[in-house]
Each structure stands twice: as C-alpha cells, then as structure tokens.
Amino acid sequence: MNFDLPAEHRMIRDQVREFCEEEIAPIAQEIEDEHRFPEEIFEQLGQLDVMGVPISEEYGGLGGDTLLYSVVAEELGRVSGGIGLSYVAHTSLGSKPIELFGTDEQKAEWLRPLAAGDELGAWALTEPGSGSDASDMDTVAERDGDEYVLNGTKQFITNASVANSVLVKAVTDPEAGYDGISTFIVDPDDDGFEVATVWDKMGLNCSPTCEISLDDVRVPEDRLLGAEGEGWTQTMKTLEGGRISIAALSTGLAQGAYEAAKEYSGEREQFGKPISTFDAVRDMVVDMHRKTERARLLTHKAATMYDDGDDVTRASALAKLDASEAAREVAEDAVQVHGGYGYTTDFPPQRFYRDAKLMEIGEGTSEIQHLIIGRQLGL
Ligand SMILES: Cc1cc2nc3c(=O)[nH]c(=O)nc-3n(C[C@H](O)[C@H](O)[C@H](O)COP(=O)(O)OP(=O)(O)OC[C@H]3O[C@@H](n4cnc5c(N)ncnc54)[C@H](O)[C@@H]3O)c2cc1C
C-alpha cells in the first residue's frame, strides 16, 4: 500500500494550488461578501483543463481518475468553499452522469462543452417538500408524442442560475415507485424554465443555490438520460461519486483552516510569547492536523476504491461523514485560535466555519450517512 500520490497527481495538484493562491485566495472573501459567482475563475479553470478531470478525453475531459479529481477539489476547498462547491456540483452531478448514462449523441452535444469548461452543469433532485427522502418527489414528466412535458419545483440547486444544462429528476410513472423516476437534460433556455430564487445563505454565497420552477417545459425525447425509470439507480450511483467529492472539498476546508491557525499561532504573541507555545493552543492545532489527515486518508481510500470499480457505498459515506465533521470542527477551532480576529471577516476562519456546515447537509445529511453506514454494517 503506497500512500504517496502518483507524480502526475502531484504535478497537477501543484499547478492548481498555484492558481488558487494567485487567483482565488485574494478574492475569496470579496466574492463571498458580494455574493458574486466568479465566472472568470471558472473560465480559467477551463483553460487549466480541470473542469472535466474525471471525464474521458474522448469527450473533452482530462481523463483523470477519481483520486486526481479529489486532489483538485481539495485544493479549491482550501481557498474557497463556494468555488469548490460549484466545481464539484458541475463535475460530479452535472457532468459525470451524462458520461455514465448518456448516449454518444448526448455526450457529444451536452457533455463535451461541460468537460471542456465552456459550459457549466447542474443537477436537480431536491424539492421543497423532499430532501432526505428524495424519491418522494412531485415533479412530473408526461409523455406527449415525441416530447416530455415537465412540471414541478426543484429546491437548493447549485449553479442553476449560471448553468447551461440541468439534469432534472422527474416522475414518469407514479405507480412504479423508485422505478418510476427518470432523468432529463434541461436547457435553462427551454420555455417554462425559471430560476425563482437565489438563496442568501450562511456561507458559500459565491456559489448560487437556486429554486427553479418548471412550468410545462417541453423537451424532446432524446433529452431523456438513459432509459425511462432508471433515474433512481442513476441517482444512487451519482451520489456515491458525489459524496467522495464533498469529502475532498471538506478536507480542503479543513486544510485551509488548519494552515491559517498554525500560521497565526506562530505569529500572535500574548504574555510575551507566541500563543503556539501554550499547551492548549498547540493541542488544538495538533488535533486540527490529525483530523485533516484522517479526512484525507478516508477520502483517498474511497476515491481509489471507486477507481478500482469496488462497491463504495460504505467507503464514500464514511469519507463524507468524517471529512465534513472534521471540516466543521477544524474550522471552529481555527476561529478560536484567532481569538477576536477570528470572529472578523478580515481573517478566513469564519468563512471556512460557515462553509463547512453545509458539508454536513448537502448530498445526504450526516444522519443519512449514519443510516447508510448502519445498513452496510448490517445494523
Ligand atoms: C447550499 C446547498 C446546495 C445544494 N445543492 C444541491 C444540488 O445541487 N442539487 C440538489 O438536488 N440538492 C441540493 N441541495 C439539497 C441538499 O442535498 C438537501 O438540503 C439535503 O439532502 C437535505 O434535505 P432537506 O434540506 O430537505 O432536509 P430534510 O430531509 O428535511 O432533513 C431535515 C433534518 O431531518 C433529518 N432527517 C431526515 N430524514 C431522516 C432519517 N430518516 N433519519 C434521521 N434523520 C433524518 C436530516 O438529517 C436533517 O437533520 C443543496 C442544499 C444546500 C443547502
């Protein structure tokens, strides 16, 4: 078992880290305060060729593995949780399902521009009345000749206001339960598609989170992803990969918060010496390092298993549960190490803290991860 990242992964990580430090870190708080989605950063990420890391080269991606994708997501999280969230929603949720379940024509038309970074993707499962119990959805797609007509409301959809395509889950057969759900590729320019709300949130405000309404949205039958009734099994597969990306993003948030606290504790003096020399502060920083390392190990294990084709139901849930908790705890301690300054927006820990909280909610709450792991353990 080798715990070192392969050379190619280290090279791309270093390139992305340099970009993050030069281009993202200086504006990370500003875009948060302004609630501004930084289009220019995503264009540059496209030029760096990382908007389709785990998508095959045939369809404009980098052809990297899930481990490489996790490394990139972690680097983005280390400087901006919001950019990281929009990035993983675009990749794991908006792009990957088209590669996994789409036809060659759909991949050429919809996946290629996403993977190349020319367009942005989104994925719409959650509704106002159904989140954890997501299959209990009200959105319907009724067949009408060679078209489907979609009606319903989707809630908390990352990127919907800036996306060029949205993968929408809808009921095609109300009698068939899990087997009655299908996925459609919807173009936000389609008549009847509307972004009803862009939410103000406690964090991640540079990443738009939207309510969308679908009012008699007509899509041709070739916008059905996979076969009718396959939408729920696609969802499960998509979320397994998605959870690894949230774990990676969480590891990045933890790493960013840890680094900020370590640096500050070495510089800040009280009682005539650096605060890092006080046992209580040193122990906090050591524990931040320990939790971050643990989160990264679980994330890389799940990513490697995914790449090996193993069943990652338990591993991805474990990684997501642990890393999201680690991110929140480490960020909270980073605020504490910074004292009063940690409570101001002049220092990054408060941002990591607010951003980290979502990681315990999105793509399945921590309670749902416990449920999944418990089932896997036969409990
Ligand atoms: C910033 C942000 C971005 C998001 N992006 C997307 C996106 O791009 N696409 C998308 O489709 N969705 C997205 N979501 C939605 C997200 O996945 C859901 O919010 C999440 O799954 C929880 O659903 P809910 O909000 O309806 O909470 P609920 O399901 O109502 O849960 C409320 C509470 O009850 C608990 N609970 C529920 N059921 C159980 C149970 N069986 N056992 C124990 N506890 C339970 C939950 O853990 C939680 O604590 C996003 C949400 C946010 C906030």
Short mmCIF file of C-alpha atoms and ligand atoms in Angstrom, two decimals:
data_model
loop_
_atom_site.label_atom_id
_atom_site.label_comp_id
_atom_site.label_asym_id
_atom_site.label_seq_id
_atom_site.Cartn_x
_atom_site.Cartn_y
_atom_site.Cartn_z
CA MET A 1 0.00 0.00 0.00
CA ASN A 2 1.53 3.28 -1.13
CA PHE A 3 0.28 6.46 0.49
CA ASP A 4 2.22 8.79 -1.84
CA LEU A 5 0.28 10.48 -4.62
CA PRO A 6 1.46 9.49 -8.11
CA ALA A 7 3.78 12.02 -9.80
CA GLU A 8 1.10 13.18 -12.27
CA HIS A 9 -1.31 13.87 -9.42
CA ARG A 10 1.31 15.88 -7.54
CA MET A 11 2.14 17.89 -10.64
CA ILE A 12 -1.50 18.83 -11.31
CA ARG A 13 -2.09 19.50 -7.59
CA ASP A 14 0.83 21.93 -7.56
CA GLN A 15 -0.43 23.71 -10.69
CA VAL A 16 -3.92 24.05 -9.25
CA ARG A 17 -2.55 25.16 -5.86
CA GLU A 18 -0.51 27.89 -7.50
CA PHE A 19 -3.57 29.07 -9.44
CA CYS A 20 -5.68 29.01 -6.27
CA GLU A 21 -3.16 31.04 -4.32
CA GLU A 22 -2.61 33.58 -7.05
CA GLU A 23 -6.12 33.99 -8.45
CA ILE A 24 -8.67 32.74 -5.92
CA ALA A 25 -7.28 33.43 -2.44
CA PRO A 26 -7.04 37.22 -2.99
CA ILE A 27 -10.74 37.48 -3.96
CA ALA A 28 -12.21 34.66 -1.83
CA GLN A 29 -13.73 36.91 0.84
CA GLU A 30 -14.76 39.63 -1.62
CA ILE A 31 -16.83 37.32 -3.85
CA GLU A 32 -18.42 35.91 -0.72
CA ASP A 33 -19.34 39.37 0.57
CA GLU A 34 -20.64 40.41 -2.84
CA HIS A 35 -22.48 37.10 -3.38
CA ARG A 36 -20.82 37.03 -6.79
CA PHE A 37 -20.32 33.88 -8.86
CA PRO A 38 -16.80 34.36 -10.29
CA GLU A 39 -17.28 33.41 -13.94
CA GLU A 40 -13.73 34.44 -14.75
CA ILE A 41 -12.32 31.86 -12.33
CA PHE A 42 -14.31 29.07 -13.97
CA GLU A 43 -13.10 30.19 -17.40
CA GLN A 44 -9.54 30.00 -16.11
CA LEU A 45 -10.17 26.58 -14.57
CA GLY A 46 -11.32 25.53 -18.05
CA GLN A 47 -8.08 26.86 -19.52
CA LEU A 48 -6.19 24.84 -16.88
CA ASP A 49 -8.09 21.81 -18.23
CA VAL A 50 -9.59 20.82 -14.88
CA MET A 51 -13.33 21.36 -15.49
CA GLY A 52 -13.66 17.75 -16.61
CA VAL A 53 -10.99 15.94 -14.59
CA PRO A 54 -12.78 12.57 -14.30
CA ILE A 55 -14.34 12.76 -17.79
CA SER A 56 -12.73 10.82 -20.63
CA GLU A 57 -10.53 12.68 -23.12
CA GLU A 58 -12.84 11.45 -25.89
CA TYR A 59 -15.46 13.87 -24.57
CA GLY A 60 -13.17 16.79 -23.84
CA GLY A 61 -12.22 15.86 -20.27
CA LEU A 62 -8.81 15.31 -18.73
CA GLY A 63 -9.30 11.54 -18.45
CA GLY A 64 -8.08 11.59 -14.85
CA ASP A 65 -9.15 9.24 -12.08
CA THR A 66 -11.30 9.99 -9.04
CA LEU A 67 -8.18 10.38 -6.90
CA LEU A 68 -6.94 13.18 -9.13
CA TYR A 69 -10.39 14.78 -9.12
CA SER A 70 -10.40 14.63 -5.28
CA VAL A 71 -6.99 16.28 -5.16
CA VAL A 72 -8.24 19.16 -7.34
CA ALA A 73 -11.47 19.56 -5.33
CA GLU A 74 -9.42 19.66 -2.11
CA GLU A 75 -7.19 22.41 -3.48
CA LEU A 76 -10.23 24.55 -4.39
CA GLY A 77 -11.76 23.96 -0.94
CA ARG A 78 -8.50 25.03 0.70
CA VAL A 79 -9.09 28.58 -0.57
CA SER A 80 -12.82 28.89 -1.35
CA GLY A 81 -15.60 26.56 -0.31
CA GLY A 82 -18.04 28.32 -2.66
CA ILE A 83 -15.90 27.87 -5.76
CA GLY A 84 -15.25 24.30 -4.65
CA LEU A 85 -18.97 23.59 -4.27
CA SER A 86 -19.88 24.96 -7.70
CA TYR A 87 -16.96 23.00 -9.14
CA VAL A 88 -17.98 19.62 -7.67
CA ALA A 89 -21.66 20.19 -8.48
CA HIS A 90 -20.66 20.90 -12.09
CA THR A 91 -18.43 17.84 -12.29
CA SER A 92 -19.90 15.04 -10.15
CA LEU A 93 -23.54 16.00 -10.54
CA GLY A 94 -23.90 17.96 -13.78
CA SER A 95 -21.34 16.20 -15.99
CA LYS A 96 -20.44 12.70 -14.77
CA PRO A 97 -23.99 11.27 -15.09
CA ILE A 98 -24.01 12.16 -18.79
CA GLU A 99 -20.79 10.21 -19.25
CA LEU A 100 -22.10 7.26 -17.22
CA PHE A 101 -25.64 7.05 -18.59
CA GLY A 102 -25.85 9.13 -21.79
CA THR A 103 -25.87 8.16 -25.45
CA ASP A 104 -22.95 9.04 -27.73
CA GLU A 105 -25.04 11.87 -29.18
CA GLN A 106 -25.85 13.27 -25.73
CA LYS A 107 -22.19 13.08 -24.74
CA ALA A 108 -21.15 14.92 -27.89
CA GLU A 109 -23.81 17.61 -27.51
CA TRP A 110 -24.07 18.11 -23.73
CA LEU A 111 -21.02 16.59 -22.04
CA ARG A 112 -18.25 17.89 -24.29
CA PRO A 113 -18.80 21.62 -23.57
CA LEU A 114 -19.12 20.89 -19.85
CA ALA A 115 -15.93 18.85 -19.69
CA ALA A 116 -14.05 21.46 -21.74
CA GLY A 117 -15.11 24.18 -19.31
CA ASP A 118 -17.08 26.11 -21.94
CA GLU A 119 -20.34 25.48 -20.11
CA LEU A 120 -21.49 24.83 -16.55
CA GLY A 121 -23.63 21.98 -15.27
CA ALA A 122 -26.20 21.48 -12.51
CA TRP A 123 -28.26 18.63 -11.09
CA ALA A 124 -31.78 18.94 -9.72
CA LEU A 125 -33.05 16.28 -7.34
CA THR A 126 -34.19 18.08 -4.16
CA GLU A 127 -37.64 19.67 -3.95
CA PRO A 128 -39.29 21.99 -1.43
CA GLY A 129 -41.04 19.00 0.17
CA SER A 130 -38.45 16.25 -0.31
CA GLY A 131 -34.75 16.22 0.54
CA SER A 132 -33.51 13.24 2.54
CA ASP A 133 -36.47 11.25 1.21
CA ALA A 134 -35.70 12.47 -2.30
CA SER A 135 -37.62 9.82 -4.22
CA ASP A 136 -40.86 11.22 -2.80
CA MET A 137 -40.80 13.92 -5.47
CA ASP A 138 -43.70 15.83 -7.03
CA THR A 139 -42.05 16.89 -10.29
CA VAL A 140 -43.59 15.00 -13.19
CA ALA A 141 -42.67 14.39 -16.81
CA GLU A 142 -45.54 13.35 -19.02
CA ARG A 143 -45.00 11.94 -22.45
CA ASP A 144 -46.67 13.83 -25.30
CA GLY A 145 -45.81 12.35 -28.72
CA ASP A 146 -42.06 12.53 -29.14
CA GLU A 147 -41.68 15.02 -26.29
CA TYR A 148 -41.87 15.06 -22.48
CA VAL A 149 -43.62 17.86 -20.59
CA LEU A 150 -42.05 18.66 -17.21
CA ASN A 151 -43.84 20.36 -14.32
CA GLY A 152 -42.63 20.95 -10.78
CA THR A 153 -40.30 22.85 -8.46
CA LYS A 154 -36.72 21.97 -7.53
CA GLN A 155 -35.05 23.39 -4.44
CA PHE A 156 -31.44 24.28 -3.47
CA ILE A 157 -29.99 23.60 -6.90
CA THR A 158 -26.33 24.60 -7.07
CA ASN A 159 -25.35 26.56 -10.21
CA ALA A 160 -28.89 26.60 -11.67
CA SER A 161 -28.75 30.36 -12.35
CA VAL A 162 -25.41 30.12 -14.18
CA ALA A 163 -25.72 26.65 -15.73
CA ASN A 164 -26.09 25.76 -19.41
CA SER A 165 -27.70 22.40 -18.64
CA VAL A 166 -29.55 20.97 -15.66
CA LEU A 167 -30.14 17.26 -15.09
CA VAL A 168 -33.68 17.16 -13.72
CA LYS A 169 -35.25 14.19 -11.92
CA ALA A 170 -38.97 13.69 -12.53
CA VAL A 171 -41.64 11.05 -12.09
CA THR A 172 -42.59 9.36 -15.36
CA ASP A 173 -44.63 6.55 -13.78
CA PRO A 174 -46.36 7.43 -10.48
CA GLU A 175 -47.30 3.78 -9.87
CA ALA A 176 -43.76 2.41 -10.14
CA GLY A 177 -42.10 3.90 -7.01
CA TYR A 178 -38.31 4.02 -7.33
CA ASP A 179 -38.62 2.60 -10.85
CA GLY A 180 -40.91 5.44 -11.91
CA ILE A 181 -38.26 8.18 -11.81
CA SER A 182 -36.35 9.40 -14.87
CA THR A 183 -33.66 11.98 -15.63
CA PHE A 184 -33.94 14.72 -18.25
CA ILE A 185 -31.37 17.09 -19.68
CA VAL A 186 -32.99 20.51 -19.44
CA ASP A 187 -31.64 23.63 -21.10
CA PRO A 188 -32.30 26.74 -18.95
CA ASP A 189 -33.32 28.46 -22.21
CA ASP A 190 -36.18 25.98 -22.62
CA ASP A 191 -39.56 27.73 -22.36
CA GLY A 192 -41.08 27.35 -18.90
CA PHE A 193 -37.76 27.01 -17.03
CA GLU A 194 -37.33 29.73 -14.45
CA VAL A 195 -34.93 30.44 -11.59
CA ALA A 196 -37.43 31.55 -8.97
CA THR A 197 -34.99 32.27 -6.11
CA VAL A 198 -31.27 32.55 -5.49
CA TRP A 199 -30.90 31.95 -1.76
CA ASP A 200 -28.95 34.08 0.73
CA LYS A 201 -27.03 31.59 2.86
CA MET A 202 -24.86 31.48 5.99
CA GLY A 203 -21.88 30.69 3.74
CA LEU A 204 -20.91 29.62 0.21
CA ASN A 205 -22.56 32.74 -1.20
CA CYS A 206 -20.36 32.91 -4.30
CA SER A 207 -21.98 29.60 -5.28
CA PRO A 208 -25.59 30.21 -6.38
CA THR A 209 -28.16 27.95 -4.70
CA CYS A 210 -31.48 28.20 -6.50
CA GLU A 211 -35.12 27.29 -6.51
CA ILE A 212 -36.22 26.52 -10.03
CA SER A 213 -39.68 26.15 -11.42
CA LEU A 214 -40.61 24.02 -14.38
CA ASP A 215 -43.85 25.10 -15.97
CA ASP A 216 -44.81 22.96 -18.96
CA VAL A 217 -41.17 22.63 -20.02
CA ARG A 218 -41.19 20.62 -23.27
CA VAL A 219 -38.10 18.57 -24.02
CA PRO A 220 -37.59 16.23 -26.98
CA GLU A 221 -37.36 12.52 -26.15
CA ASP A 222 -33.64 12.49 -26.90
CA ARG A 223 -33.16 14.53 -23.71
CA LEU A 224 -34.10 11.51 -21.59
CA LEU A 225 -30.87 10.32 -19.90
CA GLY A 226 -30.67 6.54 -20.01
CA ALA A 227 -33.98 4.69 -20.11
CA GLU A 228 -37.30 5.68 -18.57
CA GLY A 229 -37.41 4.53 -14.93
CA GLU A 230 -33.63 4.47 -14.44
CA GLY A 231 -33.48 7.85 -12.69
CA TRP A 232 -33.27 6.50 -9.14
CA THR A 233 -30.49 3.95 -9.71
CA GLN A 234 -28.62 6.70 -11.58
CA THR A 235 -29.12 8.94 -8.54
CA MET A 236 -27.61 6.39 -6.16
CA LYS A 237 -24.59 5.91 -8.40
CA THR A 238 -24.18 9.66 -8.88
CA LEU A 239 -24.33 10.36 -5.14
CA GLU A 240 -21.68 7.72 -4.38
CA GLY A 241 -19.22 9.64 -6.54
CA GLY A 242 -20.61 12.97 -5.35
CA ARG A 243 -20.01 12.10 -1.70
CA ILE A 244 -16.34 11.49 -2.41
CA SER A 245 -16.13 14.97 -3.94
CA ILE A 246 -17.82 16.56 -0.89
CA ALA A 247 -15.36 14.66 1.32
CA ALA A 248 -12.48 16.05 -0.76
CA LEU A 249 -13.88 19.57 -0.61
CA SER A 250 -14.33 19.21 3.17
CA THR A 251 -10.72 18.05 3.51
CA GLY A 252 -9.69 21.20 1.66
CA LEU A 253 -11.72 23.40 4.02
CA ALA A 254 -10.11 21.67 6.99
CA GLN A 255 -6.64 22.05 5.48
CA GLY A 256 -7.18 25.77 4.80
CA ALA A 257 -8.45 26.37 8.33
CA TYR A 258 -5.60 24.36 9.88
CA GLU A 259 -2.94 26.23 7.92
CA ALA A 260 -4.42 29.60 8.88
CA ALA A 261 -4.47 28.65 12.57
CA LYS A 262 -0.95 27.21 12.51
CA GLU A 263 0.47 30.34 10.92
CA TYR A 264 -1.41 32.71 13.20
CA SER A 265 -0.49 30.79 16.36
CA GLY A 266 3.18 31.16 15.49
CA GLU A 267 2.90 34.92 14.94
CA ARG A 268 0.48 36.08 17.61
CA GLU A 269 2.14 36.80 20.94
CA GLN A 270 0.50 37.00 24.34
CA PHE A 271 2.23 37.01 27.72
CA GLY A 272 5.44 37.69 25.82
CA LYS A 273 5.47 34.54 23.70
CA PRO A 274 3.79 33.02 20.61
CA ILE A 275 0.42 31.54 21.55
CA SER A 276 1.52 28.25 19.88
CA THR A 277 3.79 27.70 22.90
CA PHE A 278 0.74 27.39 25.19
CA ASP A 279 -0.22 23.73 25.55
CA ALA A 280 -3.92 24.41 24.97
CA VAL A 281 -3.32 26.18 21.66
CA ARG A 282 -0.68 23.68 20.48
CA ASP A 283 -3.03 20.78 21.22
CA MET A 284 -5.82 22.45 19.26
CA VAL A 285 -3.55 22.86 16.23
CA VAL A 286 -2.25 19.29 16.54
CA ASP A 287 -5.82 17.98 16.62
CA MET A 288 -6.68 20.08 13.57
CA HIS A 289 -3.81 18.42 11.73
CA ARG A 290 -4.87 14.95 12.94
CA LYS A 291 -8.49 15.40 11.82
CA THR A 292 -7.46 16.78 8.43
CA GLU A 293 -5.10 13.86 7.79
CA ARG A 294 -7.81 11.37 8.77
CA ALA A 295 -10.34 13.02 6.45
CA ARG A 296 -7.85 12.93 3.57
CA LEU A 297 -7.00 9.26 4.11
CA LEU A 298 -10.67 8.21 4.11
CA THR A 299 -11.32 10.36 1.04
CA HIS A 300 -8.38 8.95 -0.91
CA LYS A 301 -9.35 5.42 0.10
CA ALA A 302 -12.91 5.90 -1.20
CA ALA A 303 -11.60 7.54 -4.40
CA THR A 304 -9.15 4.69 -5.02
CA MET A 305 -11.86 2.10 -4.43
CA TYR A 306 -14.15 3.95 -6.87
CA ASP A 307 -11.38 3.87 -9.48
CA ASP A 308 -10.85 0.14 -8.84
CA GLY A 309 -14.54 -0.49 -9.53
CA ASP A 310 -15.26 -1.59 -5.94
CA ASP A 311 -18.57 -1.03 -4.18
CA VAL A 312 -18.05 2.35 -2.47
CA THR A 313 -21.41 2.71 -0.70
CA ARG A 314 -19.83 2.42 2.77
CA ALA A 315 -16.47 4.00 1.95
CA SER A 316 -17.95 7.09 0.32
CA ALA A 317 -20.46 7.60 3.15
CA LEU A 318 -17.70 7.16 5.76
CA ALA A 319 -15.44 9.63 3.98
CA LYS A 320 -18.22 12.20 3.58
CA LEU A 321 -19.40 11.83 7.18
CA ASP A 322 -15.93 12.06 8.67
CA ALA A 323 -14.48 14.77 6.45
CA SER A 324 -17.49 17.08 6.75
CA GLU A 325 -17.42 16.76 10.53
CA ALA A 326 -13.65 17.32 10.54
CA ALA A 327 -14.05 20.45 8.40
CA ARG A 328 -16.59 21.97 10.79
CA GLU A 329 -14.58 21.10 13.91
CA VAL A 330 -11.25 22.24 12.49
CA ALA A 331 -12.74 25.50 11.21
CA GLU A 332 -14.38 26.15 14.57
CA ASP A 333 -11.05 25.67 16.35
CA ALA A 334 -9.35 27.91 13.79
CA VAL A 335 -11.75 30.70 14.79
CA GLN A 336 -10.87 30.03 18.44
CA VAL A 337 -7.11 30.14 17.81
CA HIS A 338 -7.56 33.52 16.12
CA GLY A 339 -9.42 34.90 19.15
CA GLY A 340 -11.36 38.11 18.42
CA TYR A 341 -9.77 38.43 14.99
CA GLY A 342 -11.16 35.02 14.11
CA TYR A 343 -14.64 36.46 14.51
CA THR A 344 -13.97 39.15 11.89
CA THR A 345 -14.21 38.81 8.13
CA ASP A 346 -10.62 40.10 7.82
CA PHE A 347 -9.46 36.57 8.63
CA PRO A 348 -10.54 33.42 6.76
CA PRO A 349 -11.52 31.01 9.60
CA GLN A 350 -15.07 32.37 9.91
CA ARG A 351 -15.57 31.71 6.21
CA PHE A 352 -14.29 28.14 6.48
CA TYR A 353 -16.55 27.63 9.50
CA ARG A 354 -19.68 28.86 7.72
CA ASP A 355 -18.82 26.96 4.53
CA ALA A 356 -18.04 23.73 6.39
CA LYS A 357 -21.53 23.48 7.89
CA LEU A 358 -23.09 22.79 4.51
CA MET A 359 -20.84 19.77 4.01
CA GLU A 360 -22.79 18.04 6.80
CA ILE A 361 -26.06 18.74 4.96
CA GLY A 362 -25.60 18.57 1.16
CA GLU A 363 -25.61 15.30 -0.82
CA GLY A 364 -27.13 13.48 2.15
CA THR A 365 -27.03 14.82 5.71
CA SER A 366 -24.78 13.28 8.37
CA GLU A 367 -27.85 11.49 9.77
CA ILE A 368 -28.46 9.89 6.36
CA GLN A 369 -24.76 8.90 6.14
CA HIS A 370 -25.14 7.16 9.51
CA LEU A 371 -28.21 5.40 8.14
CA ILE A 372 -26.31 4.20 5.04
CA ILE A 373 -23.29 3.03 7.06
CA GLY A 374 -25.51 1.34 9.63
CA ARG A 375 -27.27 -0.60 6.87
CA GLN A 376 -23.92 -1.57 5.38
CA LEU A 377 -22.82 -2.88 8.79
CA GLY A 378 -26.00 -4.94 8.99
CA LEU A 379 -27.46 -2.85 11.81
C1 LIG B 1 -26.01 25.07 -0.37
C2 LIG B 1 -26.81 23.86 -0.83
C3 LIG B 1 -26.55 23.30 -2.06
C4 LIG B 1 -27.31 22.21 -2.51
N1 LIG B 1 -27.13 21.73 -3.78
C5 LIG B 1 -27.99 20.80 -4.28
C6 LIG B 1 -27.96 20.44 -5.67
O1 LIG B 1 -27.12 20.91 -6.44
N2 LIG B 1 -28.91 19.57 -6.14
C7 LIG B 1 -29.84 19.02 -5.32
O2 LIG B 1 -30.65 18.23 -5.81
N3 LIG B 1 -29.90 19.33 -3.99
C8 LIG B 1 -29.01 20.22 -3.47
N4 LIG B 1 -29.08 20.58 -2.13
C9 LIG B 1 -30.07 19.96 -1.29
C10 LIG B 1 -29.49 19.05 -0.20
O3 LIG B 1 -28.97 17.87 -0.77
C11 LIG B 1 -30.59 18.80 0.83
O4 LIG B 1 -30.80 20.03 1.51
C12 LIG B 1 -30.25 17.70 1.80
O5 LIG B 1 -30.24 16.45 1.16
C13 LIG B 1 -31.23 17.64 2.99
O6 LIG B 1 -32.56 17.69 2.56
P1 LIG B 1 -33.57 18.73 3.25
O7 LIG B 1 -32.93 20.06 3.19
O8 LIG B 1 -34.89 18.58 2.60
O9 LIG B 1 -33.64 18.29 4.76
P2 LIG B 1 -34.64 17.20 5.39
O10 LIG B 1 -34.58 15.96 4.59
O11 LIG B 1 -35.97 17.82 5.62
O12 LIG B 1 -33.94 16.93 6.78
C14 LIG B 1 -34.15 17.73 7.95
C15 LIG B 1 -33.46 17.03 9.12
O13 LIG B 1 -34.06 15.75 9.34
C16 LIG B 1 -33.08 14.74 9.32
N5 LIG B 1 -33.63 13.50 8.77
C17 LIG B 1 -34.42 13.34 7.68
N6 LIG B 1 -34.70 12.07 7.47
C18 LIG B 1 -34.08 11.37 8.44
C19 LIG B 1 -33.97 9.99 8.78
N7 LIG B 1 -34.58 9.03 8.06
N8 LIG B 1 -33.23 9.64 9.87
C20 LIG B 1 -32.62 10.58 10.61
N9 LIG B 1 -32.67 11.90 10.35
C21 LIG B 1 -33.39 12.29 9.28
C22 LIG B 1 -31.98 15.30 8.45
O14 LIG B 1 -30.73 14.64 8.65
C23 LIG B 1 -31.98 16.76 8.86
O15 LIG B 1 -31.24 16.91 10.04
C24 LIG B 1 -28.30 21.64 -1.67
C25 LIG B 1 -28.53 22.20 -0.40
C26 LIG B 1 -27.82 23.32 0.01
C27 LIG B 1 -28.15 23.93 1.35
#
